[in-house]
PDB file of C-alpha atoms in Angstrom:
ATOM      1  CA  MET A 552      18.453 -13.789 -30.807  1.00  0.00           C
ATOM      2  CA  LEU A 553      20.682 -13.871 -27.761  1.00  0.00           C
ATOM      3  CA  THR A 554      24.205 -14.895 -28.513  1.00  0.00           C
ATOM      4  CA  PRO A 555      27.205 -15.042 -26.186  1.00  0.00           C
ATOM      5  CA  GLU A 556      28.758 -12.168 -28.202  1.00  0.00           C
ATOM      6  CA  ILE A 557      25.721  -9.887 -27.783  1.00  0.00           C
ATOM      7  CA  LEU A 558      25.416 -10.714 -24.100  1.00  0.00           C
ATOM      8  CA  ALA A 559      29.134 -10.165 -23.492  1.00  0.00           C
ATOM      9  CA  LYS A 560      29.034  -6.634 -24.961  1.00  0.00           C
ATOM     10  CA  GLN A 561      25.427  -5.448 -24.633  1.00  0.00           C
ATOM     11  CA  PHE A 562      23.926  -7.168 -21.579  1.00  0.00           C
ATOM     12  CA  VAL A 563      22.167  -4.794 -19.124  1.00  0.00           C
ATOM     13  CA  THR A 564      20.178  -6.995 -16.743  1.00  0.00           C
ATOM     14  CA  ALA A 565      17.823  -9.957 -16.506  1.00  0.00           C
ATOM     15  CA  HIS A 566      15.049 -11.049 -14.142  1.00  0.00           C
ATOM     16  CA  PHE A 567      12.203 -13.534 -13.941  1.00  0.00           C
ATOM     17  CA  ILE A 568       8.814 -12.184 -14.975  1.00  0.00           C
ATOM     18  CA  ASP A 569       6.486 -14.869 -13.673  1.00  0.00           C
ATOM     19  CA  ASN A 570       5.797 -16.453 -10.294  1.00  0.00           C
ATOM     20  CA  ASP A 571       6.808 -19.909 -11.494  1.00  0.00           C
ATOM     21  CA  ARG A 572      10.211 -18.551 -12.529  1.00  0.00           C
ATOM     22  CA  THR A 573       9.978 -20.044 -16.006  1.00  0.00           C
ATOM     23  CA  GLN A 574      10.193 -16.837 -18.083  1.00  0.00           C
ATOM     24  CA  ILE A 575      13.120 -14.387 -18.038  1.00  0.00           C
ATOM     25  CA  GLU A 576      13.209 -10.856 -19.396  1.00  0.00           C
ATOM     26  CA  VAL A 577      16.673 -10.053 -20.698  1.00  0.00           C
ATOM     27  CA  LEU A 578      17.572  -6.423 -21.363  1.00  0.00           C
ATOM     28  CA  THR A 579      20.364  -5.700 -23.803  1.00  0.00           C
ATOM     29  CA  LEU A 580      21.563  -2.553 -25.499  1.00  0.00           C
ATOM     30  CA  GLU A 581      20.415  -2.025 -29.079  1.00  0.00           C
ATOM     31  CA  ASN A 582      24.080  -1.725 -30.010  1.00  0.00           C
ATOM     32  CA  VAL A 583      27.335  -1.070 -28.183  1.00  0.00           C
ATOM     33  CA  ASP A 584      27.125   2.718 -28.701  1.00  0.00           C
ATOM     34  CA  SER A 585      23.428   3.070 -27.846  1.00  0.00           C
ATOM     35  CA  ASN A 586      21.520   3.600 -24.630  1.00  0.00           C
ATOM     36  CA  ASN A 587      18.365   2.121 -26.170  1.00  0.00           C
ATOM     37  CA  GLN A 588      17.445  -1.163 -24.561  1.00  0.00           C
ATOM     38  CA  ILE A 589      15.865  -4.193 -26.146  1.00  0.00           C
ATOM     39  CA  SER A 590      13.713  -6.540 -24.091  1.00  0.00           C
ATOM     40  CA  THR A 591      13.815 -10.232 -24.963  1.00  0.00           C
ATOM     41  CA  VAL A 592      11.778 -12.827 -23.097  1.00  0.00           C
ATOM     42  CA  ILE A 593      13.216 -16.312 -22.965  1.00  0.00           C
ATOM     43  CA  GLU A 594      12.234 -19.502 -21.222  1.00  0.00           C
ATOM     44  CA  TYR A 595      14.348 -20.633 -18.308  1.00  0.00           C
ATOM     45  CA  ASP A 596      15.697 -23.831 -19.820  1.00  0.00           C
ATOM     46  CA  PRO A 597      19.328 -24.568 -18.949  1.00  0.00           C
ATOM     47  CA  ASP A 598      19.511 -26.839 -22.010  1.00  0.00           C
ATOM     48  CA  HIS A 599      18.590 -24.053 -24.455  1.00  0.00           C
ATOM     49  CA  PRO A 600      21.543 -22.159 -26.005  1.00  0.00           C
ATOM     50  CA  TRP A 601      20.064 -18.703 -25.253  1.00  0.00           C
ATOM     51  CA  CYS A 602      19.542 -19.562 -21.591  1.00  0.00           C
ATOM     52  CA  GLN A 603      23.033 -21.072 -21.425  1.00  0.00           C
ATOM     53  CA  ALA A 604      24.493 -17.869 -22.900  1.00  0.00           C
ATOM     54  CA  LEU A 605      22.559 -15.769 -20.379  1.00  0.00           C
ATOM     55  CA  LEU A 606      23.701 -17.893 -17.431  1.00  0.00           C
ATOM     56  CA  GLU A 607      27.309 -17.230 -18.482  1.00  0.00           C
ATOM     57  CA  VAL A 608      26.856 -13.468 -17.839  1.00  0.00           C
ATOM     58  CA  CYS A 609      24.160 -13.641 -15.138  1.00  0.00           C
ATOM     59  CA  ASN A 610      24.029 -16.717 -12.907  1.00  0.00           C
ATOM     60  CA  LEU A 611      20.839 -18.107 -11.365  1.00  0.00           C
ATOM     61  CA  ASP A 612      21.442 -16.480  -7.963  1.00  0.00           C
ATOM     62  CA  THR A 613      21.809 -13.093  -9.631  1.00  0.00           C
ATOM     63  CA  LEU A 614      18.612 -13.689 -11.611  1.00  0.00           C
ATOM     64  CA  HIS A 615      16.723 -14.341  -8.370  1.00  0.00           C
ATOM     65  CA  GLU A 616      18.312 -11.317  -6.687  1.00  0.00           C
ATOM     66  CA  ASN A 617      17.468  -9.089  -9.688  1.00  0.00           C
ATOM     67  CA  THR A 618      13.890 -10.366  -9.589  1.00  0.00           C
ATOM     68  CA  TRP A 619      13.595  -9.668  -5.849  1.00  0.00           C
ATOM     69  CA  ASN A 620      15.026  -6.161  -6.275  1.00  0.00           C
ATOM     70  CA  LYS A 621      12.745  -5.387  -9.226  1.00  0.00           C
ATOM     71  CA  ILE A 622       9.635  -6.547  -7.341  1.00  0.00           C
ATOM     72  CA  ASN A 623      10.571  -4.465  -4.286  1.00  0.00           C
ATOM     73  CA  LYS A 624      11.333  -1.419  -6.430  1.00  0.00           C
ATOM     74  CA  GLU A 625       7.983  -1.739  -8.234  1.00  0.00           C
ATOM     75  CA  LYS A 626       6.171  -2.270  -4.904  1.00  0.00           C
ATOM     76  CA  THR A 627       7.750   0.852  -3.427  1.00  0.00           C
ATOM     77  CA  ALA A 628       6.914   2.890  -6.540  1.00  0.00           C
ATOM     78  CA  PHE A 629       3.320   1.626  -6.426  1.00  0.00           C
ATOM     79  CA  GLU A 630       2.957   2.473  -2.720  1.00  0.00           C
ATOM     80  CA  GLN A 631       4.379   5.963  -3.289  1.00  0.00           C
ATOM     81  CA  SER A 632       2.025   6.487  -6.216  1.00  0.00           C
ATOM     82  CA  VAL A 633      -1.014   5.396  -4.186  1.00  0.00           C
ATOM     83  CA  LEU A 634       0.057   7.593  -1.272  1.00  0.00           C
ATOM     84  CA  LYS A 635       0.488  10.585  -3.583  1.00  0.00           C
ATOM     85  CA  ILE A 636      -2.985  10.039  -5.046  1.00  0.00           C
ATOM     86  CA  ALA A 637      -4.462   9.674  -1.547  1.00  0.00           C
ATOM     87  CA  ARG A 638      -2.769  12.918  -0.440  1.00  0.00           C
ATOM     88  CA  ASP A 639      -3.918  14.720  -3.597  1.00  0.00           C
ATOM     89  CA  GLN A 640      -7.472  13.504  -2.961  1.00  0.00           C
ATOM     90  CA  GLY A 641      -7.309  14.654   0.662  1.00  0.00           C
ATOM     91  CA  LEU A 642      -7.702  11.106   1.967  1.00  0.00           C
ATOM     92  CA  VAL A 643      -4.486  11.147   4.013  1.00  0.00           C
ATOM     93  CA  TYR A 644      -2.322  13.927   5.313  1.00  0.00           C
ATOM     94  CA  ASP A 645       1.115  14.436   6.709  1.00  0.00           C
ATOM     95  CA  THR A 646       1.081  13.481  10.396  1.00  0.00           C
ATOM     96  CA  HIS A 647       1.166  16.994  11.835  1.00  0.00           C
ATOM     97  CA  LYS A 648      -1.371  18.361   9.339  1.00  0.00           C
ATOM     98  CA  SER A 649      -3.545  15.301   9.862  1.00  0.00           C
ATOM     99  CA  GLU A 650      -3.581  15.730  13.626  1.00  0.00           C
ATOM    100  CA  THR A 651      -4.417  19.418  13.309  1.00  0.00           C
ATOM    101  CA  LYS A 652      -7.234  18.762  10.833  1.00  0.00           C
ATOM    102  CA  PHE A 653      -8.556  15.890  12.923  1.00  0.00           C
ATOM    103  CA  HIS A 654      -8.634  17.942  16.107  1.00  0.00           C
ATOM    104  CA  THR A 655     -10.248  20.876  14.338  1.00  0.00           C
ATOM    105  CA  ALA A 656     -12.880  18.611  12.777  1.00  0.00           C
ATOM    106  CA  MET A 657     -13.531  16.880  16.107  1.00  0.00           C
ATOM    107  CA  MET A 658     -14.024  20.212  17.926  1.00  0.00           C
ATOM    108  CA  ASP A 659     -16.356  21.356  15.180  1.00  0.00           C
ATOM    109  CA  PHE A 660     -18.313  18.105  15.432  1.00  0.00           C
ATOM    110  CA  LEU A 661     -18.565  18.315  19.220  1.00  0.00           C
ATOM    111  CA  PHE A 662     -19.431  21.995  19.578  1.00  0.00           C
ATOM    112  CA  ASN A 663     -21.128  22.901  16.306  1.00  0.00           C
ATOM    113  CA  TYR A 664     -23.279  19.786  15.840  1.00  0.00           C
ATOM    114  CA  GLN A 665     -26.384  20.267  13.726  1.00  0.00           C
ATOM    115  CA  ASP A 666     -29.260  17.894  13.081  1.00  0.00           C
ATOM    116  CA  LYS A 667     -28.143  17.492   9.473  1.00  0.00           C
ATOM    117  CA  ASP A 668     -25.119  15.572  10.858  1.00  0.00           C
ATOM    118  CA  LYS A 669     -27.261  12.723  12.248  1.00  0.00           C
ATOM    119  CA  GLU A 670     -25.373  10.078  10.244  1.00  0.00           C
ATOM    120  CA  ASP A 671     -22.120  11.256  11.829  1.00  0.00           C
ATOM    121  CA  LEU A 672     -23.732  11.163  15.271  1.00  0.00           C
ATOM    122  CA  PHE A 673     -24.924   7.615  14.623  1.00  0.00           C
ATOM    123  CA  ALA A 674     -21.392   6.569  13.538  1.00  0.00           C
ATOM    124  CA  PHE A 675     -19.992   8.274  16.648  1.00  0.00           C
ATOM    125  CA  LYS A 676     -22.395   6.326  18.862  1.00  0.00           C
ATOM    126  CA  LEU A 677     -21.450   3.049  17.149  1.00  0.00           C
ATOM    127  CA  ALA A 678     -17.759   3.812  17.647  1.00  0.00           C
ATOM    128  CA  SER A 679     -18.362   4.534  21.314  1.00  0.00           C
ATOM    129  CA  PHE A 680     -19.764   1.035  21.785  1.00  0.00           C
ATOM    130  CA  GLU A 681     -16.429  -0.343  20.503  1.00  0.00           C
ATOM    131  CA  LEU A 682     -14.582   1.244  23.446  1.00  0.00           C
ATOM    132  CA  ASP A 683     -13.582  -1.296  26.103  1.00  0.00           C
ATOM    133  CA  VAL A 684     -14.965   0.908  28.873  1.00  0.00           C
ATOM    134  CA  VAL A 685     -18.395   0.832  27.208  1.00  0.00           C
ATOM    135  CA  LYS A 686     -18.208  -2.845  26.195  1.00  0.00           C
ATOM    136  CA  ASN A 687     -17.401  -3.866  29.744  1.00  0.00           C
ATOM    137  CA  CYS A 688     -20.105  -1.704  31.316  1.00  0.00           C
ATOM    138  CA  LYS A 689     -22.896  -3.763  32.895  1.00  0.00           C
ATOM    139  CA  ASP A 690     -25.136  -0.758  33.621  1.00  0.00           C
ATOM    140  CA  LYS A 691     -27.827  -0.696  30.914  1.00  0.00           C
ATOM    141  CA  THR A 692     -28.948   2.838  31.813  1.00  0.00           C
ATOM    142  CA  HIS A 693     -25.521   4.256  30.973  1.00  0.00           C
ATOM    143  CA  LYS A 694     -25.497   2.417  27.646  1.00  0.00           C
ATOM    144  CA  ALA A 695     -29.053   3.625  26.986  1.00  0.00           C
ATOM    145  CA  ALA A 696     -27.859   7.175  27.591  1.00  0.00           C
ATOM    146  CA  ILE A 697     -25.398   6.753  24.727  1.00  0.00           C
ATOM    147  CA  ARG A 698     -28.126   5.375  22.449  1.00  0.00           C
ATOM    148  CA  LYS A 699     -30.526   8.228  23.340  1.00  0.00           C
ATOM    149  CA  ALA A 700     -27.946  11.024  23.095  1.00  0.00           C
ATOM    150  CA  GLN A 701     -29.032  13.860  20.810  1.00  0.00           C
ATOM    151  CA  SER A 702     -25.574  15.358  20.305  1.00  0.00           C
ATOM    152  CA  PRO A 703     -21.940  14.289  20.318  1.00  0.00           C
ATOM    153  CA  LEU A 704     -21.415  16.083  23.641  1.00  0.00           C
ATOM    154  CA  GLU A 705     -24.180  14.001  25.211  1.00  0.00           C
ATOM    155  CA  VAL A 706     -22.405  10.856  23.957  1.00  0.00           C
ATOM    156  CA  VAL A 707     -19.126  12.020  25.510  1.00  0.00           C
ATOM    157  CA  LYS A 708     -20.930  12.876  28.748  1.00  0.00           C
ATOM    158  CA  ALA A 709     -22.545   9.411  28.896  1.00  0.00           C
ATOM    159  CA  ILE A 710     -19.173   7.731  28.284  1.00  0.00           C
ATOM    160  CA  SER A 711     -17.467   9.838  30.938  1.00  0.00           C
ATOM    161  CA  GLU A 712     -20.165   8.844  33.438  1.00  0.00           C
ATOM    162  CA  ILE A 713     -19.398   5.191  32.707  1.00  0.00           C
ATOM    163  CA  LYS A 714     -15.716   5.804  33.210  1.00  0.00           C
TER     164      LYS A 714
END
């Protein structure tokens, strides 16, 4: 039960918890001497005594601001968590490390290509056709050279001949 007395002495914060802004989570201290918080969900109804008591210590503008801040804080925490997982999984790297690994992998792909990497070669050829210089090329023999290339270096050579 939220009373004006409890809210006056034990109120911590409040924010909306739904998109329609009809439900409010109110956090209060368990007691004046405690750091333990109690969560109470109430309906936003300015005619209800609990909501009226809340609005005395936390006006509607503050409720909206608290909600905005909470959503942004949770979004940032989520993004950082996803980024940490992606880094731990080796899916993304710090910029400098990423560039170094990319360049090393590209050199390996270009100069140490083996037939077992045919799927990578196929993807490389497809990517080359997305380049504007290749898209805009009217010479079918140059484009055929990309399609027929047997190695990444042959693809690069065919593209450089177009350019």
